[in-house]
Coordinates of N, CA and C and ligand atoms in Angstrom, one line a residue:
X37 N 95.6 103.4 75.8 CA 95.5 104.7 75.3 C 96.9 105.4 75.3
X38 N 97.0 106.3 74.4 CA 98.3 107.0 74.3 C 98.1 108.5 74.5
X39 N 99.2 109.3 74.5 CA 99.1 110.7 74.6 C 98.3 111.2 73.3
X40 N 98.3 110.4 72.3 CA 97.6 110.9 71.1 C 96.1 111.1 71.3
X41 N 95.6 110.6 72.5 CA 94.2 110.9 72.8 C 94.0 112.4 73.2
X42 N 95.0 113.0 73.5 CA 95.0 114.5 73.7 C 95.3 115.2 72.3
X43 N 94.8 116.4 72.1 CA 95.3 117.1 70.9 C 96.8 117.2 70.9
X44 N 97.4 117.0 69.7 CA 98.9 116.9 69.7 C 99.5 118.2 70.2
X45 N 98.9 119.4 69.9 CA 99.6 120.6 70.3 C 99.6 120.8 71.8
X46 N 98.9 120.0 72.6 CA 99.0 120.0 74.1 C 100.5 119.8 74.5
X47 N 101.2 119.1 73.7 CA 102.5 118.7 74.2 C 103.7 119.3 73.4
X48 N 103.3 120.4 72.7 CA 104.4 121.2 72.1 C 105.0 122.1 73.2
X49 N 106.2 122.5 72.9 CA 106.9 123.3 73.9 C 107.6 124.5 73.1
X50 N 107.8 125.6 73.8 CA 108.5 126.7 73.2 C 109.9 126.3 72.7
X51 N 110.6 125.5 73.5 CA 111.9 125.0 73.1 C 111.7 123.5 72.8
X52 N 111.7 123.3 71.5 CA 111.4 121.9 71.0 C 112.7 121.2 70.7
X53 N 113.9 121.8 71.1 CA 115.1 121.1 70.8 C 115.3 119.9 71.7
X54 N 116.2 119.1 71.4 CA 116.5 117.9 72.2 C 116.8 118.3 73.7
X55 N 116.2 117.6 74.6 CA 116.4 118.0 76.0 C 117.8 117.9 76.5
X56 N 118.6 117.1 75.8 CA 120.0 117.0 76.3 C 120.8 118.3 76.2
X57 N 120.4 119.2 75.3 CA 121.0 120.5 75.3 C 120.7 121.3 76.5
X58 N 119.4 121.4 76.8 CA 119.0 122.3 78.0 C 119.6 121.7 79.3
X59 N 119.7 120.4 79.4 CA 120.1 119.8 80.7 C 121.6 119.5 80.7
X60 N 122.3 119.9 79.7 CA 123.8 119.5 79.7 C 124.6 120.3 80.8
X61 N 124.1 121.4 81.2 CA 124.8 122.1 82.3 C 124.2 121.7 83.6
X62 N 125.0 121.3 84.6 CA 124.4 120.9 85.9 C 123.8 122.1 86.6
X63 N 122.6 121.9 87.2 CA 122.0 123.0 88.0 C 121.9 122.4 89.4
X64 N 122.8 122.8 90.2 CA 122.7 122.2 91.6 C 122.0 123.2 92.5
X65 N 120.7 123.4 92.1 CA 119.8 124.3 92.8 C 118.6 123.4 93.3
X66 N 117.8 124.0 94.2 CA 116.6 123.4 94.4 C 115.5 124.1 93.7
X67 N 114.4 123.4 93.3 CA 113.4 124.0 92.5 C 112.1 124.4 93.2
X68 N 112.1 124.2 94.5 CA 111.0 124.6 95.4 C 111.7 125.1 96.7
X69 N 111.0 125.9 97.5 CA 111.7 126.4 98.7 C 111.7 125.4 99.8
X70 N 112.4 125.8 100.9 CA 112.7 124.7 101.9 C 111.4 124.3 102.6
X71 N 110.4 125.2 102.7 CA 109.1 124.8 103.3 C 108.4 123.8 102.4
X72 N 108.4 124.0 101.1 CA 107.8 123.0 100.2 C 108.6 121.7 100.2
X73 N 109.9 121.8 100.3 CA 110.7 120.6 100.3 C 110.4 119.8 101.6
X74 N 110.2 120.5 102.7 CA 109.8 119.9 104.0 C 108.5 119.2 103.8
X75 N 107.5 119.8 103.2 CA 106.2 119.2 103.0 C 106.3 118.0 102.1
X76 N 107.2 118.0 101.1 CA 107.3 116.9 100.2 C 108.0 115.7 101.0
X77 N 109.0 116.0 101.8 CA 109.7 115.0 102.6 C 108.7 114.3 103.5
X78 N 107.7 115.1 104.0 CA 106.7 114.5 104.9 C 105.8 113.6 104.1
X79 N 105.4 114.0 102.9 CA 104.6 113.1 102.1 C 105.4 111.8 101.8
X80 N 106.6 111.9 101.5 CA 107.4 110.7 101.3 C 107.5 109.8 102.5
X81 N 107.7 110.5 103.7 CA 107.7 109.7 105.0 C 106.5 108.9 105.1
X82 N 105.3 109.5 104.7 CA 104.1 108.8 104.9 C 103.9 107.6 103.9
X83 N 104.4 107.9 102.6 CA 104.0 107.0 101.5 C 105.1 106.0 101.1
X84 N 106.4 106.3 101.3 CA 107.5 105.4 100.9 C 107.6 104.3 101.9
X85 N 107.6 103.1 101.4 CA 107.7 101.9 102.3 C 109.1 101.7 102.8
X86 N 109.2 101.4 104.1 CA 110.6 101.1 104.7 C 111.0 99.8 104.0
X87 N 112.3 99.7 103.8 CA 112.9 98.5 103.2 C 112.6 98.3 101.8
X88 N 112.1 99.3 101.1 CA 111.7 99.1 99.7 C 112.8 99.5 98.7
X89 N 112.5 99.3 97.4 CA 113.3 99.7 96.3 C 112.6 100.8 95.6
X90 N 113.3 102.0 95.4 CA 112.6 103.1 94.9 C 113.3 103.6 93.6
X91 N 112.5 104.2 92.7 CA 113.0 104.8 91.5 C 112.6 106.3 91.6
X92 N 113.6 107.2 91.5 CA 113.4 108.6 91.5 C 113.5 109.0 90.1
X93 N 112.3 109.3 89.4 CA 112.3 109.6 88.0 C 112.5 111.1 87.8
X94 N 113.2 111.5 86.8 CA 113.5 112.9 86.5 C 114.2 113.5 87.7
X95 N 115.2 112.8 88.1 CA 116.0 113.1 89.3 C 117.1 114.0 89.1
X96 N 117.6 114.6 90.1 CA 118.8 115.5 90.0 C 119.7 115.2 91.2
X97 N 120.2 116.3 91.8 CA 121.2 116.1 92.9 C 120.6 115.9 94.3
X98 N 119.3 116.2 94.4 CA 118.5 116.0 95.6 C 117.2 115.2 95.3
X99 N 116.9 114.3 96.2 CA 115.6 113.5 96.0 C 114.6 113.9 97.0
X100 N 115.0 114.6 98.1 CA 114.0 115.0 99.1 C 113.4 113.9 99.9
X101 N 114.0 112.7 99.8 CA 113.5 111.6 100.7 C 113.9 111.8 102.1
X102 N 113.1 111.3 103.1 CA 113.5 111.5 104.5 C 114.9 110.9 104.7
X103 N 115.8 111.7 105.4 CA 117.2 111.2 105.5 C 117.2 109.9 106.3
X104 N 116.2 109.7 107.2 CA 116.3 108.5 108.0 C 115.4 107.3 107.4
X105 N 115.0 107.5 106.2 CA 114.1 106.4 105.6 C 115.0 105.2 105.3
X106 N 114.6 104.1 105.8 CA 115.3 102.8 105.6 C 114.9 102.1 104.3
X107 N 115.4 102.7 103.2 CA 115.1 102.1 101.9 C 116.2 101.1 101.6
X108 N 115.9 100.1 100.9 CA 117.0 99.1 100.5 C 117.8 99.7 99.4
X109 N 117.2 100.4 98.4 CA 117.9 100.8 97.2 C 117.1 101.9 96.5
X110 N 117.8 102.9 96.1 CA 117.2 104.0 95.3 C 118.0 104.2 94.0
X111 N 117.2 104.2 92.9 CA 117.8 104.4 91.6 C 117.3 105.7 91.1
X112 N 118.1 106.6 90.6 CA 117.7 107.8 90.0 C 117.8 107.8 88.5
X113 N 116.9 108.4 87.8 CA 116.9 108.6 86.4 C 116.7 110.0 86.0
X114 N 117.6 110.6 85.3 CA 117.5 112.0 84.9 C 118.3 112.3 83.7
X115 N 118.6 113.6 83.5 CA 119.2 114.0 82.3 C 120.7 114.5 82.5
X116 N 121.1 114.7 83.7 CA 122.4 115.3 83.9 C 123.3 114.4 84.8
X117 N 124.3 113.8 84.3 CA 125.1 112.9 85.0 C 125.8 113.5 86.3
X118 N 126.2 114.7 86.1 CA 126.9 115.3 87.3 C 126.0 115.6 88.4
X119 N 124.7 116.0 88.1 CA 123.7 116.2 89.2 C 123.4 114.9 89.9
X120 N 123.2 113.8 89.0 CA 122.9 112.5 89.6 C 124.0 112.0 90.4
X121 N 125.2 112.2 90.0 CA 126.4 111.6 90.7 C 126.5 112.3 92.1
X122 N 126.0 113.5 92.2 CA 126.1 114.3 93.5 C 124.9 114.0 94.4
X123 N 124.0 113.2 94.0 CA 122.8 112.9 94.8 C 123.1 111.9 95.9
X124 N 123.2 112.2 97.2 CA 123.7 111.3 98.2 C 122.6 110.2 98.5
X125 N 121.4 110.4 98.0 CA 120.4 109.4 98.3 C 120.3 108.3 97.3
X126 N 121.0 108.4 96.2 CA 120.9 107.4 95.1 C 122.0 106.3 95.3
X127 N 121.6 105.1 95.1 CA 122.6 104.0 95.0 C 123.1 103.8 93.6
X128 N 122.3 104.2 92.7 CA 122.7 104.0 91.3 C 121.9 105.0 90.5
X129 N 122.4 105.4 89.3 CA 121.7 106.4 88.5 C 121.9 106.1 87.0
X130 N 121.0 106.7 86.2 CA 121.0 106.5 84.8 C 120.6 107.8 84.1
X131 N 121.4 108.2 83.1 CA 120.9 109.3 82.2 C 120.1 108.7 81.1
X132 N 118.8 109.2 81.0 CA 117.9 108.6 80.1 C 116.8 109.7 79.7
X133 N 116.7 109.9 78.4 CA 115.7 110.9 78.0 C 114.3 110.3 77.8
X134 N 113.4 110.6 78.7 CA 112.1 110.0 78.6 C 111.3 110.6 77.4
X135 N 111.7 111.8 76.9 CA 110.9 112.3 75.8 C 111.4 111.7 74.5
X136 N 112.6 111.1 74.5 CA 113.0 110.4 73.3 C 112.6 109.0 73.4
X137 N 112.6 108.4 74.6 CA 112.3 107.0 74.7 C 111.6 106.8 76.1
X138 N 110.3 106.7 76.1 CA 109.6 106.6 77.4 C 109.7 105.2 78.0
X139 N 110.3 104.3 77.3 CA 110.6 102.9 77.9 C 111.5 103.0 79.1
X140 N 111.2 102.4 80.2 CA 112.1 102.4 81.4 C 112.9 101.1 81.3
X141 N 114.2 101.3 81.3 CA 115.1 100.1 81.1 C 115.2 99.3 82.4
X142 N 114.1 98.9 83.0 CA 114.1 98.1 84.2 C 113.1 96.9 84.0
X143 N 113.3 95.8 84.7 CA 112.4 94.7 84.6 C 111.0 95.0 85.2
X144 N 110.0 94.3 84.9 CA 108.7 94.5 85.4 C 108.6 94.1 86.9
X145 N 107.7 94.8 87.6 CA 107.4 94.4 89.0 C 108.7 94.5 89.9
X146 N 109.5 95.5 89.7 CA 110.8 95.7 90.4 C 110.7 96.6 91.6
X147 N 110.0 97.7 91.5 CA 110.0 98.8 92.5 C 108.8 98.8 93.4
X148 N 109.1 99.2 94.6 CA 108.0 99.4 95.6 C 107.4 100.8 95.5
X149 N 108.2 101.7 95.0 CA 107.7 103.1 94.8 C 108.5 103.8 93.7
X150 N 107.8 104.7 93.0 CA 108.4 105.6 92.0 C 108.0 107.0 92.4
X151 N 109.0 107.9 92.4 CA 108.7 109.3 92.7 C 109.0 110.2 91.4
X152 N 108.3 111.3 91.3 CA 108.7 112.2 90.2 C 108.4 113.6 90.8
X153 N 109.4 114.3 91.1 CA 109.3 115.6 91.8 C 109.5 116.8 90.9
X154 N 108.5 117.6 90.9 CA 108.5 118.9 90.2 C 109.0 118.9 88.8
X155 N 108.6 117.8 88.0 CA 109.1 117.6 86.7 C 108.1 117.1 85.7
X156 N 106.9 116.7 86.1 CA 106.0 116.0 85.2 C 105.6 116.9 84.1
X157 N 105.7 118.2 84.3 CA 105.3 119.2 83.3 C 106.2 119.2 82.0
X158 N 107.4 118.5 82.1 CA 108.3 118.5 81.0 C 108.1 117.2 80.1
X159 N 107.2 116.4 80.5 CA 107.0 115.1 79.7 C 106.1 115.4 78.5
X160 N 106.6 115.0 77.3 CA 105.8 115.2 76.1 C 105.0 114.0 75.7
X161 N 105.3 112.9 76.4 CA 104.5 111.6 76.2 C 104.2 111.0 77.5
X162 N 103.4 111.8 78.3 CA 103.2 111.3 79.7 C 102.5 110.0 79.9
X163 N 101.6 109.7 79.0 CA 100.8 108.5 79.2 C 101.7 107.3 79.0
X164 N 102.6 107.3 78.0 CA 103.5 106.2 77.8 C 104.4 106.1 79.0
X165 N 104.9 107.2 79.6 CA 105.7 107.1 80.8 C 105.0 106.6 82.0
X166 N 103.7 107.0 82.2 CA 102.9 106.5 83.3 C 102.7 105.0 83.1
X167 N 102.4 104.5 81.9 CA 102.3 103.1 81.6 C 103.5 102.3 82.0
X168 N 104.7 102.9 81.7 CA 105.9 102.3 82.0 C 106.2 102.2 83.5
X169 N 105.8 103.3 84.2 CA 106.0 103.3 85.7 C 105.1 102.2 86.2
X170 N 103.9 102.1 85.7 CA 103.0 101.0 86.2 C 103.6 99.6 86.0
X171 N 104.2 99.5 84.9 CA 104.9 98.1 84.6 C 106.0 97.8 85.5
X172 N 106.8 98.8 85.8 CA 108.0 98.5 86.7 C 107.7 98.5 88.2
X173 N 106.5 99.0 88.6 CA 106.1 98.9 90.0 C 105.6 97.5 90.3
X174 N 105.8 97.1 91.6 CA 105.2 95.9 92.1 C 103.7 96.2 92.3
X175 N 102.9 95.1 92.4 CA 101.5 95.3 92.8 C 101.4 96.1 94.1
X176 N 100.5 97.1 94.2 CA 100.3 97.9 95.4 C 101.4 99.0 95.5
X177 N 102.4 99.0 94.6 CA 103.5 100.0 94.7 C 102.9 101.3 94.3
X178 N 103.5 102.4 94.9 CA 103.0 103.7 94.7 C 103.8 104.6 93.8
X179 N 103.1 105.4 93.0 CA 103.7 106.4 92.1 C 103.3 107.8 92.7
X180 N 104.3 108.6 93.1 CA 104.1 109.9 93.7 C 104.6 111.0 92.8
X181 N 103.6 111.8 92.3 CA 104.0 112.8 91.4 C 103.7 114.2 92.1
X182 N 104.8 115.0 92.2 CA 104.6 116.3 92.9 C 104.9 117.4 92.0
X183 N 104.4 118.6 92.3 CA 104.7 119.8 91.5 C 104.3 121.0 92.3
X184 N 104.8 122.1 91.9 CA 104.5 123.4 92.5 C 104.0 124.4 91.4
X185 N 104.2 125.6 91.6 CA 103.7 126.6 90.6 C 104.9 127.2 89.9
X186 N 106.1 126.5 89.9 CA 107.2 127.1 89.2 C 107.7 126.1 88.1
X187 N 108.3 126.5 87.1 CA 108.8 125.6 86.1 C 109.8 126.4 85.1
X188 N 110.5 125.6 84.3 CA 111.2 126.2 83.2 C 110.2 126.4 82.0
X189 N 109.7 127.6 81.8 CA 108.6 127.8 80.9 C 108.9 127.3 79.5
X190 N 110.1 127.4 79.0 CA 110.4 127.0 77.6 C 110.3 125.5 77.5
X191 N 110.5 124.8 78.6 CA 110.5 123.4 78.5 C 109.2 122.7 78.9
X192 N 108.3 123.4 79.6 CA 107.1 122.8 80.0 C 106.1 122.7 78.8
X193 N 105.3 121.7 78.8 CA 104.4 121.5 77.7 C 103.3 122.5 77.7
X194 N 102.7 122.8 76.5 CA 101.8 123.9 76.3 C 100.6 123.7 77.2
X195 N 100.1 122.5 77.4 CA 98.9 122.4 78.2 C 99.1 122.8 79.7
X196 N 100.4 122.6 80.1 CA 100.7 123.0 81.5 C 100.8 124.5 81.6
X197 N 101.4 125.1 80.5 CA 101.6 126.6 80.6 C 100.3 127.3 80.5
X198 N 99.2 126.7 79.9 CA 98.0 127.4 79.7 C 96.9 127.1 80.8
X199 N 97.3 126.4 81.8 CA 96.3 126.0 82.8 C 96.8 126.3 84.2
X200 N 95.8 126.3 85.2 CA 96.1 126.8 86.6 C 96.6 125.6 87.4
X201 N 97.0 125.9 88.6 CA 97.5 124.9 89.6 C 96.4 123.8 89.8
X202 N 95.2 124.3 90.0 CA 94.1 123.3 90.2 C 93.9 122.4 88.9
X203 N 94.0 123.0 87.8 CA 93.9 122.2 86.5 C 95.1 121.3 86.4
X204 N 96.3 121.6 86.9 CA 97.4 120.7 86.8 C 97.1 119.4 87.6
X205 N 96.4 119.6 88.8 CA 96.0 118.4 89.6 C 95.1 117.5 88.8
X206 N 94.2 118.2 88.1 CA 93.2 117.4 87.3 C 94.0 116.7 86.1
X207 N 94.9 117.4 85.5 CA 95.6 116.9 84.3 C 96.5 115.7 84.7
X208 N 97.2 115.8 85.8 CA 98.0 114.6 86.3 C 97.1 113.5 86.7
X209 N 95.9 113.8 87.2 CA 94.9 112.8 87.5 C 94.5 112.1 86.2
X210 N 94.4 112.8 85.2 CA 94.0 112.3 83.9 C 95.1 111.4 83.3
X211 N 96.4 111.8 83.5 CA 97.5 110.9 83.1 C 97.4 109.5 83.7
X212 N 97.0 109.5 85.0 CA 96.8 108.2 85.7 C 95.6 107.5 85.1
X213 N 94.5 108.2 84.9 CA 93.3 107.6 84.5 C 93.4 107.0 83.0
X214 N 94.2 107.7 82.2 CA 94.4 107.3 80.8 C 95.5 106.2 80.7
X215 N 96.3 106.0 81.7 CA 97.2 104.9 81.6 C 96.6 103.8 82.5
X216 N 97.0 102.5 82.3 CA 96.2 101.4 82.9 C 96.6 101.1 84.3
X217 N 95.7 100.4 84.9 CA 96.1 99.6 86.1 C 96.4 100.4 87.4
X218 N 95.7 101.4 87.7 CA 95.9 102.2 88.9 C 94.7 102.1 89.8
X219 N 95.0 102.3 91.1 CA 93.9 102.3 92.1 C 94.3 103.4 93.2
X220 N 93.4 103.7 94.0 CA 93.7 104.7 95.1 C 94.3 106.0 94.7
X221 N 93.7 106.5 93.5 CA 94.2 107.8 93.0 C 93.8 108.9 94.0
X222 N 94.8 109.7 94.4 CA 94.5 110.7 95.4 C 95.3 112.0 95.1
X223 N 94.8 113.1 95.5 CA 95.5 114.4 95.4 C 95.6 115.1 96.7
X224 N 96.7 115.7 96.9 CA 96.9 116.5 98.2 C 97.4 117.9 97.7
X225 N 96.9 118.9 98.4 CA 97.3 120.2 98.2 C 97.9 120.8 99.5
X226 N 99.1 121.1 99.5 CA 99.8 121.6 100.7 C 100.2 123.0 100.5
X227 N 99.8 123.9 101.3 CA 100.5 125.2 101.2 C 101.2 125.4 102.5
X228 N 102.5 125.1 102.6 CA 103.2 125.2 103.8 C 103.1 126.6 104.5
X229 N 102.8 127.6 103.7 CA 102.7 128.9 104.3 C 101.4 129.2 105.0
X230 N 100.4 128.3 104.8 CA 99.1 128.6 105.4 C 99.2 128.8 106.9
X231 N 98.7 129.8 107.4 CA 98.7 130.0 108.9 C 100.0 130.5 109.5
X232 N 101.0 130.7 108.6 CA 102.3 131.2 109.1 C 102.7 132.5 108.4
X233 N 103.4 133.3 109.1 CA 103.9 134.6 108.5 C 105.1 134.3 107.6
X234 N 105.0 133.4 106.7 CA 106.2 133.2 105.8 C 105.7 132.9 104.4
X235 N 106.6 133.1 103.5 CA 106.3 132.8 102.1 C 106.7 131.4 101.8
X236 N 105.9 130.7 101.0 CA 106.3 129.3 100.7 C 105.7 128.9 99.4
X237 N 106.4 128.1 98.6 CA 105.9 127.6 97.4 C 104.8 126.6 97.7
X238 N 103.7 126.6 97.0 CA 102.7 125.5 97.2 C 103.2 124.2 96.8
X239 N 102.7 123.1 97.3 CA 103.1 121.8 96.9 C 101.9 121.0 96.6
X240 N 101.8 120.4 95.4 CA 100.7 119.5 95.0 C 101.2 118.1 94.8
X241 N 100.5 117.1 95.3 CA 100.9 115.8 95.1 C 99.7 114.9 94.6
X242 N 100.0 114.2 93.5 CA 99.0 113.3 93.0 C 99.6 111.9 93.0
X243 N 98.9 111.0 93.6 CA 99.6 109.6 93.7 C 98.5 108.6 93.4
X244 N 99.0 107.4 93.1 CA 98.1 106.2 92.9 C 99.0 105.0 93.1
X245 N 98.3 103.8 93.3 CA 99.0 102.6 93.5 C 98.7 101.6 92.3
X246 N 99.6 100.8 92.0 CA 99.4 99.8 90.9 C 98.4 98.8 91.4
X247 N 97.4 98.4 90.6 CA 96.4 97.4 91.0 C 97.1 96.1 91.2
Ligands
SAM99 C1 113.0 121.0 87.9 S1 114.2 119.7 87.8 C2 113.7 118.7 89.2 C3 114.8 117.8 89.7 C4 114.4 117.0 90.9 N1 113.4 116.0 90.7 C5 114.1 117.9 92.1 O1 113.1 117.6 92.8 O2 114.8 118.8 92.4 C6 113.7 118.8 86.4 C7 114.4 117.5 86.2 O3 113.7 116.8 85.1 C8 114.7 116.0 84.4 N2 114.2 115.9 83.1 C9 113.8 116.9 82.3 N3 113.5 116.4 81.0 C10 113.7 115.1 81.1 C11 113.6 114.1 80.1 N4 113.3 114.3 78.9 N5 113.9 112.8 80.5 C12 114.3 112.5 81.8 N6 114.4 113.5 82.7 C13 114.2 114.7 82.4 C14 116.0 116.8 84.5 O4 117.1 116.0 84.5 C15 115.8 117.6 85.8 O5 116.6 116.9 86.8

């Protein structure tokens, strides 16, 4: 199945120009607050395999992996070279526009885990990208997709902008279901502020493993 199974206008964006323009200026900022980052790091601590090879998709200058995680190798793929070069958790990086070419330039069955943090809303051909992630994962490898309630509205796809946080969880679940070969599909909703007198961005995680 392809993204064409969705109505085409689901993946239109206010800013339809080439993503390389928008991402040409490095943004060395974090896109969720420190409590949500802490929650994401804990999810990674639970799901990322020690000794594994990971791909951080739509990466920037921070990957939010546990600093003490004993991974063998982390590759980052994103749009801005300067951001990626400044990411201390990456061993290697690549500038690659997934909306121009969803093909991942990696051999099949290479990675133990793939992460995509707070960025899935920018994909205009998500099913093709999820198919590619499945191809490059090893069997039982995990794809961890996280998001909050913030985004660059001009660059997020229309279906994301017109739906709620709960519906985003269902939409990302559909991306998995419409691409092939996944098992153990799971969703987690974390509100780090629950029970505490502090403000925090919510964090949603949808993950699945390659069959
Ligand atoms: C909100 S930032 C998130 C960065 C990082 N994952 C994080 O957690 O801070 C969105 C990221 O998506 C990447 N991105 C946006 N459009 C992309 C595209 N068409 N292809 C590849 N990466 C893209 C950008 O390079 C940017 O780093």
